Coordinates of C-alpha atoms in Angstrom, one line a residue:
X24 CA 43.1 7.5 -12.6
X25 CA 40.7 9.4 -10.8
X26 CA 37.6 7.8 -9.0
X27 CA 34.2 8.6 -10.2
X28 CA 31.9 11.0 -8.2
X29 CA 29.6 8.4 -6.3
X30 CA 26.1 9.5 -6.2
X31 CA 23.8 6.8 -7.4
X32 CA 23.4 4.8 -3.9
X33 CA 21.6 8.0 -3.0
X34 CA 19.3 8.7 -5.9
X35 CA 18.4 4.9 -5.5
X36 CA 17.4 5.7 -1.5
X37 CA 15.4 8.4 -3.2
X38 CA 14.0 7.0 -6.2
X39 CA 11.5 4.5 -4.8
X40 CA 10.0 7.4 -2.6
X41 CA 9.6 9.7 -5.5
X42 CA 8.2 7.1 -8.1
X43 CA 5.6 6.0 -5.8
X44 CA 4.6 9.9 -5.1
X45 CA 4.5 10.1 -9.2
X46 CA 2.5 7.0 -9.3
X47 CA -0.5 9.0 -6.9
X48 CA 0.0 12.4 -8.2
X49 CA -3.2 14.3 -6.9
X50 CA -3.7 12.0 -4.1
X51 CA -0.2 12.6 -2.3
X52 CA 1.0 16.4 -1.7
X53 CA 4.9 16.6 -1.6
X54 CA 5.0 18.0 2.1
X55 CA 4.0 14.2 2.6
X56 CA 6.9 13.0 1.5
X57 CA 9.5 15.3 2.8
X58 CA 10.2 12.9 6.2
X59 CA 10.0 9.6 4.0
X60 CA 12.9 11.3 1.5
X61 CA 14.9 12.4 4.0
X62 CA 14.9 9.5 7.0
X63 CA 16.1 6.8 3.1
X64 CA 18.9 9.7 2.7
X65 CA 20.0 9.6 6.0
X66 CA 20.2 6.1 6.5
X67 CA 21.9 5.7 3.3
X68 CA 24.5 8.3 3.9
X69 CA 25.4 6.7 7.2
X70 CA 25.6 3.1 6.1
X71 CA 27.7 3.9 3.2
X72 CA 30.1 6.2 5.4
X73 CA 30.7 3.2 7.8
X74 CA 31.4 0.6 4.9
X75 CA 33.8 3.4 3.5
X76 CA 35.3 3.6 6.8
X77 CA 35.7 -0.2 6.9
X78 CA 36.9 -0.8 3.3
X79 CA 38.3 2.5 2.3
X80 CA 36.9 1.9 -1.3
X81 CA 34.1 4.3 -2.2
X82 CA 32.7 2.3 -5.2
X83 CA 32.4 -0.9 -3.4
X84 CA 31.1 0.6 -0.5
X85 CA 28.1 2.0 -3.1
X86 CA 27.6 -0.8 -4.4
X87 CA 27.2 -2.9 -0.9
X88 CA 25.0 -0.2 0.3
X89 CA 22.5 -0.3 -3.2
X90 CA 22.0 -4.1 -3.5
X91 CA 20.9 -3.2 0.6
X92 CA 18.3 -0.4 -0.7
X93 CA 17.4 -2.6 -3.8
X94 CA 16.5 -5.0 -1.5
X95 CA 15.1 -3.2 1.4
X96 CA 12.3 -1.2 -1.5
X97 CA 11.4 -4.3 -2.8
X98 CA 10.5 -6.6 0.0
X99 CA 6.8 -5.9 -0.1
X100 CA 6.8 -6.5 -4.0
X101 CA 8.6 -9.9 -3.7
X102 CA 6.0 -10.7 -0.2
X103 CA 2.9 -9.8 -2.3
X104 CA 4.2 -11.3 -5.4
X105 CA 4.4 -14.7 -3.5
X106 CA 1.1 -14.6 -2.4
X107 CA -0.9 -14.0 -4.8
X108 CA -2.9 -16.5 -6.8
X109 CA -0.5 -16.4 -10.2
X110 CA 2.5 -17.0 -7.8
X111 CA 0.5 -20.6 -6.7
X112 CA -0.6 -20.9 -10.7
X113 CA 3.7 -21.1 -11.1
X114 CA 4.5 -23.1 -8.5
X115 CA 2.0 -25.7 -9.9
X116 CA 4.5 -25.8 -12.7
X117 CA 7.9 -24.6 -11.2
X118 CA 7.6 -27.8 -8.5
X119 CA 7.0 -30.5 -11.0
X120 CA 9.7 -28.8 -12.9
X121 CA 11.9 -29.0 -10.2
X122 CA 11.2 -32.3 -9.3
X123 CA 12.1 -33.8 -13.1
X124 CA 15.5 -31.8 -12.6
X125 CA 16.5 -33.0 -9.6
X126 CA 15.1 -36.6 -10.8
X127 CA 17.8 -35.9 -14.2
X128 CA 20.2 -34.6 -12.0
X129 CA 21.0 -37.7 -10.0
X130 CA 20.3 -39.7 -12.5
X131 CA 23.3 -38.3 -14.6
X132 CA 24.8 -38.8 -11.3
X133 CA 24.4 -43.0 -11.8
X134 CA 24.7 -42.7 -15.3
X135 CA 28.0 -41.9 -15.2
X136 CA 29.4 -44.5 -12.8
X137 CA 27.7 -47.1 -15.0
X138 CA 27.7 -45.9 -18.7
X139 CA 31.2 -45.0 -19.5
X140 CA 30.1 -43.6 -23.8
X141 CA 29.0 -39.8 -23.2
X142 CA 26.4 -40.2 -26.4
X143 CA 24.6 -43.3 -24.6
X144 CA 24.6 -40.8 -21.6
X145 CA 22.6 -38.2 -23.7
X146 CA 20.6 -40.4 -25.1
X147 CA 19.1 -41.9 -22.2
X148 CA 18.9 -38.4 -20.4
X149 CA 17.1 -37.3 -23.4
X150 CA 14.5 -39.5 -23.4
X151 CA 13.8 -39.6 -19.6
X152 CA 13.6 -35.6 -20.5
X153 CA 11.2 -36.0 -23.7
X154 CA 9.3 -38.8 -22.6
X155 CA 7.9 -38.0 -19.4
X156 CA 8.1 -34.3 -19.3
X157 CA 5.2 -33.2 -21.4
X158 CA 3.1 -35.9 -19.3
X159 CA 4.2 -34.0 -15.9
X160 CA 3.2 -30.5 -17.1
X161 CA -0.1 -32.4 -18.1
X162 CA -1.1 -33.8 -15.2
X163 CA 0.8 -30.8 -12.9
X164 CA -2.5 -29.7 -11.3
X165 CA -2.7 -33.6 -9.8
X166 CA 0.9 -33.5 -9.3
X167 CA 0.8 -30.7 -7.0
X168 CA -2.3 -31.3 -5.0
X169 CA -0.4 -35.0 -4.4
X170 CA 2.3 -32.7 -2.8
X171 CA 0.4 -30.6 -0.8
X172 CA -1.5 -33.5 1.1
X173 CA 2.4 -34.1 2.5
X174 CA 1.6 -32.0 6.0
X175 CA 5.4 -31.4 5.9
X176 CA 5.0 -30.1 2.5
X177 CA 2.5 -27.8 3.7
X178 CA 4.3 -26.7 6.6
X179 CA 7.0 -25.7 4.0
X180 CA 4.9 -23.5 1.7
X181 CA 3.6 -21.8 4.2
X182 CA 7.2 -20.8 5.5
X183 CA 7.8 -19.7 1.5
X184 CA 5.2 -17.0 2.3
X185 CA 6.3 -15.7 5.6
X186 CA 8.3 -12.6 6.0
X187 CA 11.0 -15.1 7.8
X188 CA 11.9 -16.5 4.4
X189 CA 12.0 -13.6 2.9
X190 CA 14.4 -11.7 5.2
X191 CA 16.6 -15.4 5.2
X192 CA 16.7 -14.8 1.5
X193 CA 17.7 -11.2 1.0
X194 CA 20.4 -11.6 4.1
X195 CA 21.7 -14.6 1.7
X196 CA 22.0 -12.1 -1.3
X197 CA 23.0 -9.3 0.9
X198 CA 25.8 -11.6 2.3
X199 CA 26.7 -13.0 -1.1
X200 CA 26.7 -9.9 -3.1
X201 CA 29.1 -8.3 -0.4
X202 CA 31.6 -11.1 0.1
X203 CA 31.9 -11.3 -3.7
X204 CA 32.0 -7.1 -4.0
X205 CA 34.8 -7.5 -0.9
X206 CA 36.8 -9.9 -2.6
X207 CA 36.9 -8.8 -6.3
X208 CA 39.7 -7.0 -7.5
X209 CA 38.0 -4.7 -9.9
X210 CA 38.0 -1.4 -9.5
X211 CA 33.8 -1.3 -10.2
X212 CA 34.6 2.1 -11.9
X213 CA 32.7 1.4 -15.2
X214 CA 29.7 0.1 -13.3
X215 CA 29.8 3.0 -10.8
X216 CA 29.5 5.6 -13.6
X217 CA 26.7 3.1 -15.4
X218 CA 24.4 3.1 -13.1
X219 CA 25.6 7.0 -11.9
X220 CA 23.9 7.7 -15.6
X221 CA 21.0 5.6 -15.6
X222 CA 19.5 6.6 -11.9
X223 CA 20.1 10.4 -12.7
X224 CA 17.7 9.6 -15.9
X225 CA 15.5 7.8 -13.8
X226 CA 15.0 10.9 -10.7
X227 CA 15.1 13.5 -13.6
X228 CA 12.3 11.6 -15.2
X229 CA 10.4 11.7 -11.8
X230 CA 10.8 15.1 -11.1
X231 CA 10.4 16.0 -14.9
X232 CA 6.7 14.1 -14.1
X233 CA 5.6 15.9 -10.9
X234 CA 6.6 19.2 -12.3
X235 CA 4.4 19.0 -15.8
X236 CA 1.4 17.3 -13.1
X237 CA 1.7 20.5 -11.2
X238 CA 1.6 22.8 -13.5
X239 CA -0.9 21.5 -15.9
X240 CA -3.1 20.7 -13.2
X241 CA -3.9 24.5 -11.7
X242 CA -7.5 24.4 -11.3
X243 CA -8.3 24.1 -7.5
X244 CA -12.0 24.3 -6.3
X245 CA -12.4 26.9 -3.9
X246 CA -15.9 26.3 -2.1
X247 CA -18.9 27.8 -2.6
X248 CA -20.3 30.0 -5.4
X249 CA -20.6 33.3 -4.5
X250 CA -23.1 34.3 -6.8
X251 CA -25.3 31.1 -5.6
X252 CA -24.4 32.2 -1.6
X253 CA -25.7 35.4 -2.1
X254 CA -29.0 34.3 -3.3
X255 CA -29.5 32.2 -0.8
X256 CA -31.8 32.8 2.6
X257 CA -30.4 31.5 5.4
X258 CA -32.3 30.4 8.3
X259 CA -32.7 31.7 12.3
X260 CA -30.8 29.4 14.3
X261 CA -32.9 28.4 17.5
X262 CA -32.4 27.6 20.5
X263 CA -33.2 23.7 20.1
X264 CA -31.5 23.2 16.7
X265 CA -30.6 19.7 16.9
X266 CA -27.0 18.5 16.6
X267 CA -26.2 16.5 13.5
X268 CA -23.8 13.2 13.1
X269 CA -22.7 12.6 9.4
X270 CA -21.2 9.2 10.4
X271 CA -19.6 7.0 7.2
X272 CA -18.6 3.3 8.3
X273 CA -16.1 2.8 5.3
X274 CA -17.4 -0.3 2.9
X275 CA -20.1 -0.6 5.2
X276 CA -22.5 -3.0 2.9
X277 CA -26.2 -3.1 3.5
X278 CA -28.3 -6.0 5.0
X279 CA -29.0 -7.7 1.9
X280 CA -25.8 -7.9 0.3
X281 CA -24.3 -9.3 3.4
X282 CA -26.0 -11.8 3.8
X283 CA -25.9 -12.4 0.1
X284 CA -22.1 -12.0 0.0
X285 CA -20.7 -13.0 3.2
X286 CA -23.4 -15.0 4.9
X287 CA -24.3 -12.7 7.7
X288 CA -27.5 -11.7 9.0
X289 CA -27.8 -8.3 10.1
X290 CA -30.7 -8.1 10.6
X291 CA -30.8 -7.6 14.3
X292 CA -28.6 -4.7 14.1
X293 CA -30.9 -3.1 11.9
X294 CA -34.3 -3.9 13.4
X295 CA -32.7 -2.0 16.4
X296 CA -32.1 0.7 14.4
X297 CA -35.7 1.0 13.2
X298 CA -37.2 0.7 16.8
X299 CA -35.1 4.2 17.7
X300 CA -36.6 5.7 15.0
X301 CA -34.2 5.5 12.5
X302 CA -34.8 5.2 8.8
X303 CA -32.7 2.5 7.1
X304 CA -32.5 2.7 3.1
X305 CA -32.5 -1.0 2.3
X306 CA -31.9 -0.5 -1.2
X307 CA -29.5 2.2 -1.0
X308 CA -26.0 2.7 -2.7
X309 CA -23.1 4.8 -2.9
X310 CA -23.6 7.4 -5.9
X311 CA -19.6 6.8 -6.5
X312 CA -17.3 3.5 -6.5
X313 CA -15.0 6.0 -5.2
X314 CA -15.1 7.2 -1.7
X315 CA -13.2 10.6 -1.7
X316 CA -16.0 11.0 -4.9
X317 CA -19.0 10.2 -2.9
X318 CA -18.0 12.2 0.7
X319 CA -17.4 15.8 -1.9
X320 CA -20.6 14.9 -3.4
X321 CA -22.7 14.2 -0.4
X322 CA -21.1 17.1 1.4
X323 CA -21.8 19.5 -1.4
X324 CA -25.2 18.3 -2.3
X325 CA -24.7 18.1 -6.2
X326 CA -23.2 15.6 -8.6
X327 CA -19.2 15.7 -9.5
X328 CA -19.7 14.9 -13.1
X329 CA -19.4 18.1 -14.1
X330 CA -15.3 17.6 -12.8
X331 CA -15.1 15.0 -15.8
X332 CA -15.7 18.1 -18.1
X333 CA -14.1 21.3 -16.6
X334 CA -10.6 18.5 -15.9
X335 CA -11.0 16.3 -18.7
X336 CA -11.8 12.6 -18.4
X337 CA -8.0 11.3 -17.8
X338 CA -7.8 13.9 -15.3
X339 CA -5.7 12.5 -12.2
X340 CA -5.7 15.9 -10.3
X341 CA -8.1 14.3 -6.6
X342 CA -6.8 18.0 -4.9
X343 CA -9.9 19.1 -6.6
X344 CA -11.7 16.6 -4.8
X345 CA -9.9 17.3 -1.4
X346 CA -11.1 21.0 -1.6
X347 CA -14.6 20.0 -1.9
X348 CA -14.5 17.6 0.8
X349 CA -12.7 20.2 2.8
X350 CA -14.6 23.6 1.8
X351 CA -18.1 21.9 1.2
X352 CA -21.6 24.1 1.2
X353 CA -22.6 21.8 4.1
X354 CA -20.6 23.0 6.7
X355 CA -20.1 26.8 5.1
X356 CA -23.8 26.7 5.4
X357 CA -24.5 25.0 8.5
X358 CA -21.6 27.5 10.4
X359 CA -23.0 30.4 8.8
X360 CA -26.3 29.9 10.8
X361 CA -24.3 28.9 13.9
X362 CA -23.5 25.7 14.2
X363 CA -20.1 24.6 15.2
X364 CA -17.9 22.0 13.3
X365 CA -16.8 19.2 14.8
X366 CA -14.2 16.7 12.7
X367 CA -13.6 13.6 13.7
X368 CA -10.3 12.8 11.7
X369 CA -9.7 9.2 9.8
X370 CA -6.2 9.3 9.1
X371 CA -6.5 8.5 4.9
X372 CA -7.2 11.7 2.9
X373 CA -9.3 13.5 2.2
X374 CA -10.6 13.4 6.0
X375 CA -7.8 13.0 7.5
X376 CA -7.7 17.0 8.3
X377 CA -10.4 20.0 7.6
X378 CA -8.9 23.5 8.4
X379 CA -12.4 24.8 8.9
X380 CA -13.4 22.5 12.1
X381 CA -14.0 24.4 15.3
X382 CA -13.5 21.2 16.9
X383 CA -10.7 18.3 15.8
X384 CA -9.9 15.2 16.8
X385 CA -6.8 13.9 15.7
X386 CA -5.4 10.3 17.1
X387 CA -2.3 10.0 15.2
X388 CA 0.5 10.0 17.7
X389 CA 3.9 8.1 15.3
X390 CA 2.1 10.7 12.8
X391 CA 1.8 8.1 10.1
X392 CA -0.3 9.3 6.9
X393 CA -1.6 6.9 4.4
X394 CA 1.4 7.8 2.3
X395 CA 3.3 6.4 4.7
X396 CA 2.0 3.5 5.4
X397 CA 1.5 2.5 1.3
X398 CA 5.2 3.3 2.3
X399 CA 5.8 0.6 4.4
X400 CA 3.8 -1.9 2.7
X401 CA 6.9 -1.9 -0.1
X402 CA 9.8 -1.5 2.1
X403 CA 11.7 -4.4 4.3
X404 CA 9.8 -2.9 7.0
X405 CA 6.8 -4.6 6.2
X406 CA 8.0 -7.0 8.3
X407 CA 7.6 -5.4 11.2
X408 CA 6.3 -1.7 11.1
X409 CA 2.8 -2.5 9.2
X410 CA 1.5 -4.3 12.2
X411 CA 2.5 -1.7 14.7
X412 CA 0.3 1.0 12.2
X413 CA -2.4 -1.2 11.7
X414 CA -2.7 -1.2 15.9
X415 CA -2.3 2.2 15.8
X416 CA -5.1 2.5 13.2
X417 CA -7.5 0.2 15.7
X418 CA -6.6 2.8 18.6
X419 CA -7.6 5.5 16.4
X420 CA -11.3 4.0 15.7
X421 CA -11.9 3.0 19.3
X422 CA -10.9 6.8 20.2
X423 CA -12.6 8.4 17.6
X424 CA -16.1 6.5 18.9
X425 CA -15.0 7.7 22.5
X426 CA -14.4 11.4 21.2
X427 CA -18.3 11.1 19.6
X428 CA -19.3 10.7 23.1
X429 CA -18.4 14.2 24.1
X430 CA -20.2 16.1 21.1
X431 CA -23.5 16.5 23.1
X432 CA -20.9 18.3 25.9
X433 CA -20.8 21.6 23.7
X434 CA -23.1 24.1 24.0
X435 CA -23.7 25.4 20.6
X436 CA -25.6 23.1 18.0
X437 CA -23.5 20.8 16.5
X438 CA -22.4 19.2 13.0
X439 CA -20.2 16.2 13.7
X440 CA -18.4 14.6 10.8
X441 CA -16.8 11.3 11.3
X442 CA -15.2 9.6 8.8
X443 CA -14.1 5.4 9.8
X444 CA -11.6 3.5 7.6
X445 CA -13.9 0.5 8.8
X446 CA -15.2 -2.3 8.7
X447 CA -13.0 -1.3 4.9
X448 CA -9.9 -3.3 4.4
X449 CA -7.6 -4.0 6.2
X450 CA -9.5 -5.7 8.7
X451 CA -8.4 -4.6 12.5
X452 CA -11.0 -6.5 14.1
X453 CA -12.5 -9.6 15.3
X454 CA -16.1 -11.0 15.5
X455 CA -15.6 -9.9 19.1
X456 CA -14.5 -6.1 18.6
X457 CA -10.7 -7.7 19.3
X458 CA -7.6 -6.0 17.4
X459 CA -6.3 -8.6 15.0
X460 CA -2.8 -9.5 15.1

């Protein structure tokens, strides 16, 4: 009987990539997530070549080298899962649960060296069960805090949460699922053309999704009006035209909500501010919850509303926004009068790049993008990648202050725009301007 045509361990490798770049349509572009396909492919082709190799079976060799994929794309799902507060809300239940099993457990153990009837048996395991159980998931909230004074106890459900106990446990499945795969003497031809079927449904779909996003989704702002440019008067540039920083601390909050929120007085900061002859809005806001939103506003000078209306309210298309951010009146203006551009990249979109700068500054050297890095906050790598990109991310800020140091260096007069992914989560720094491991 002939084998099957394996080719679902590879649309799994892919299908992770290309759900989450469905799941940001508008916010991703696909060039993004060319490397991100290809490096899953790879990897997959050449673990399933050396199993094959080793086992000369092709269908067991797949399915070795999904249930690694399946567990590699969902590590940072099962990590985040764990820690969140519903995943505490179970174990308030699941650990009282556990307890009264174990407790039943043993104590069928004793029963059945000293009752020898199997109805006795049930009987008194059934009302041990009955009896006590409701009171337990009752009084589970004391239950649980009684267990967590145990230090030991502590100790443990901290390890629970640590990436450690996560890699322990998907090495144990790994290691299970394959000695059982290794050992079974069925073919796995059914289940290879099963799941063949269902993960060719599931790419297609993907696919199917991108394609009707792209090309109901063709309206792309292009800059500014012509009709409104040529109306306008533009001013001499002279010789003393002061340079001009556009500097947004990302999530920034003002004095009073800091202190209202968090407890800290910033005052002193701002009082220093005010002595340089700065003017501080102590009541101001961002016009948008949303900062690609408020930057293309800002930078164009107008409302977006009008988007809501020309894309339609459901609208998910944000290259609209990119374009404004990117080919905004403030720097076609400001250039056409002679100023020069200077970016300051961020690394998250839509600053992470303007193709009108004069002047760039790009610290990005593993060439991570924000795709990648939502990337890696799903993936087994988690464990060890995100901390590497999140000191690459507090190497970009400190350089992109040091770059702001050389604006005053050029000649011309100067519009700086510098875009910082902080003090905005994640937070890379200490009270003390140290990177936070």
């Amino acid at each position: 009987m002939k084998k099957p045509l394996v080719i679902y361990p590879f649309l799994l490798a892919a299908f992770p990539i290309l759900f989450l770049f469905t799941y940001n349509l508008g916010e991703v572009s696909f060039s993004e997530i060319v490397i991100p396909l290809l490096t899953s492919l790879v990897a997959t082709g050449l673990i399933f070549m050396v199993l094959k190799f080793t086992l000369k079976d092709s269908n067991k060799s797949s399915l070795i080298t999904s249930t690694l994929s399946v567990l590699f794309f969902s590590f940072g799902h099962a990590h985040g899962l764990i820690n969140t507060r519903q995943a505490f809300f179970l174990a308030e239940i699941i650990i009282p649960l556990i307890m009264v099993l174990l407790t039943t457990f043993f104590l069928y153990l004793f029963l059945k060296r000293i009752v020898k009837e199997k109805k006795k048996r049930v009987l008194i395991l059934f009302g041990f069960l009955v009896i006590p159980l409701p009171i337990i998931l009752f009084l589970r909230g004391s239950i649980f805090n009684f267990i967590l004074r145990s230090d030991l106890l502590v100790v443990f459900f901290k390890f629970l949460k640590t990436y450690e106990f996560l890699s322990l446990v998907g090495i144990a499945v790994l290691l299970f699922v394959s000695y059982k795969t290794i050992k079974s003497k069925n073919s796995f031809d059914n289940l290879t053309k099963c799941f063949n079927y269902v993960l060719v449904i599931l790419v297609l779909f993907s696919l199917l999704q991108a394609g009707i996003y792209y090309i109901s989704t063709g309206s792309i702002w292009t800059g500014i009006d012509e009709n409104i440019q040529e109306e306008k008067v533009l001013p001499i540039l002279v010789d003393n035209s002061p340079d001009i920083y556009y500097i947004i601390l990302d999530g920034y909050g003002r004095a009073d909500k800091l202190k209202e929120v968090y407890g800290y007085d910033n005052g002193g900061f701002v009082e220093m501010l005010t002595d340089k002859g700065f003017y501080v809005a102590t009541n101001g806001r961002s016009n948008y919850a949303s900062t690609p939103f408020s930057i293309a506003s800002s930078l164009n000078m107008k409302y977006v509303n009008f988007l809501s209306e020309e894309l339609g309210n459901d609208s998910r298309d944000g290259r609209v926004i990119h374009q404004m951010v990117e080919n905004n009146e403030v720097v076609n203006f400001l250039k056409a009068i002679g100023y020069r551009f200077v970016h300051i990249s961020s690394g998250l979109d839509p600053t992470t790049h303007n193709e009108n700068a004069d002047i760039e500054y790009n610290y990005n050297p593993f060439n991570f993008n924000e795709f990648d890095r939502v990337l890696i906050e799903t993936t087994w790598l988690k464990a060890v990648a995100l901390s590497l990109f999140y000191e690459q991310e507090s190497k970009r800020i400190l350089y992109n202050f040091e770059e702001i140091g050389k604006v005053p260096l050029v000649e011309e007069p100067t519009f700086l725009f510098a875009h910082f992914m902080s003090p905005h989560p994640p937070y890379l720094f200490d009270q003390h301007g140290n990177f936070v491991t």
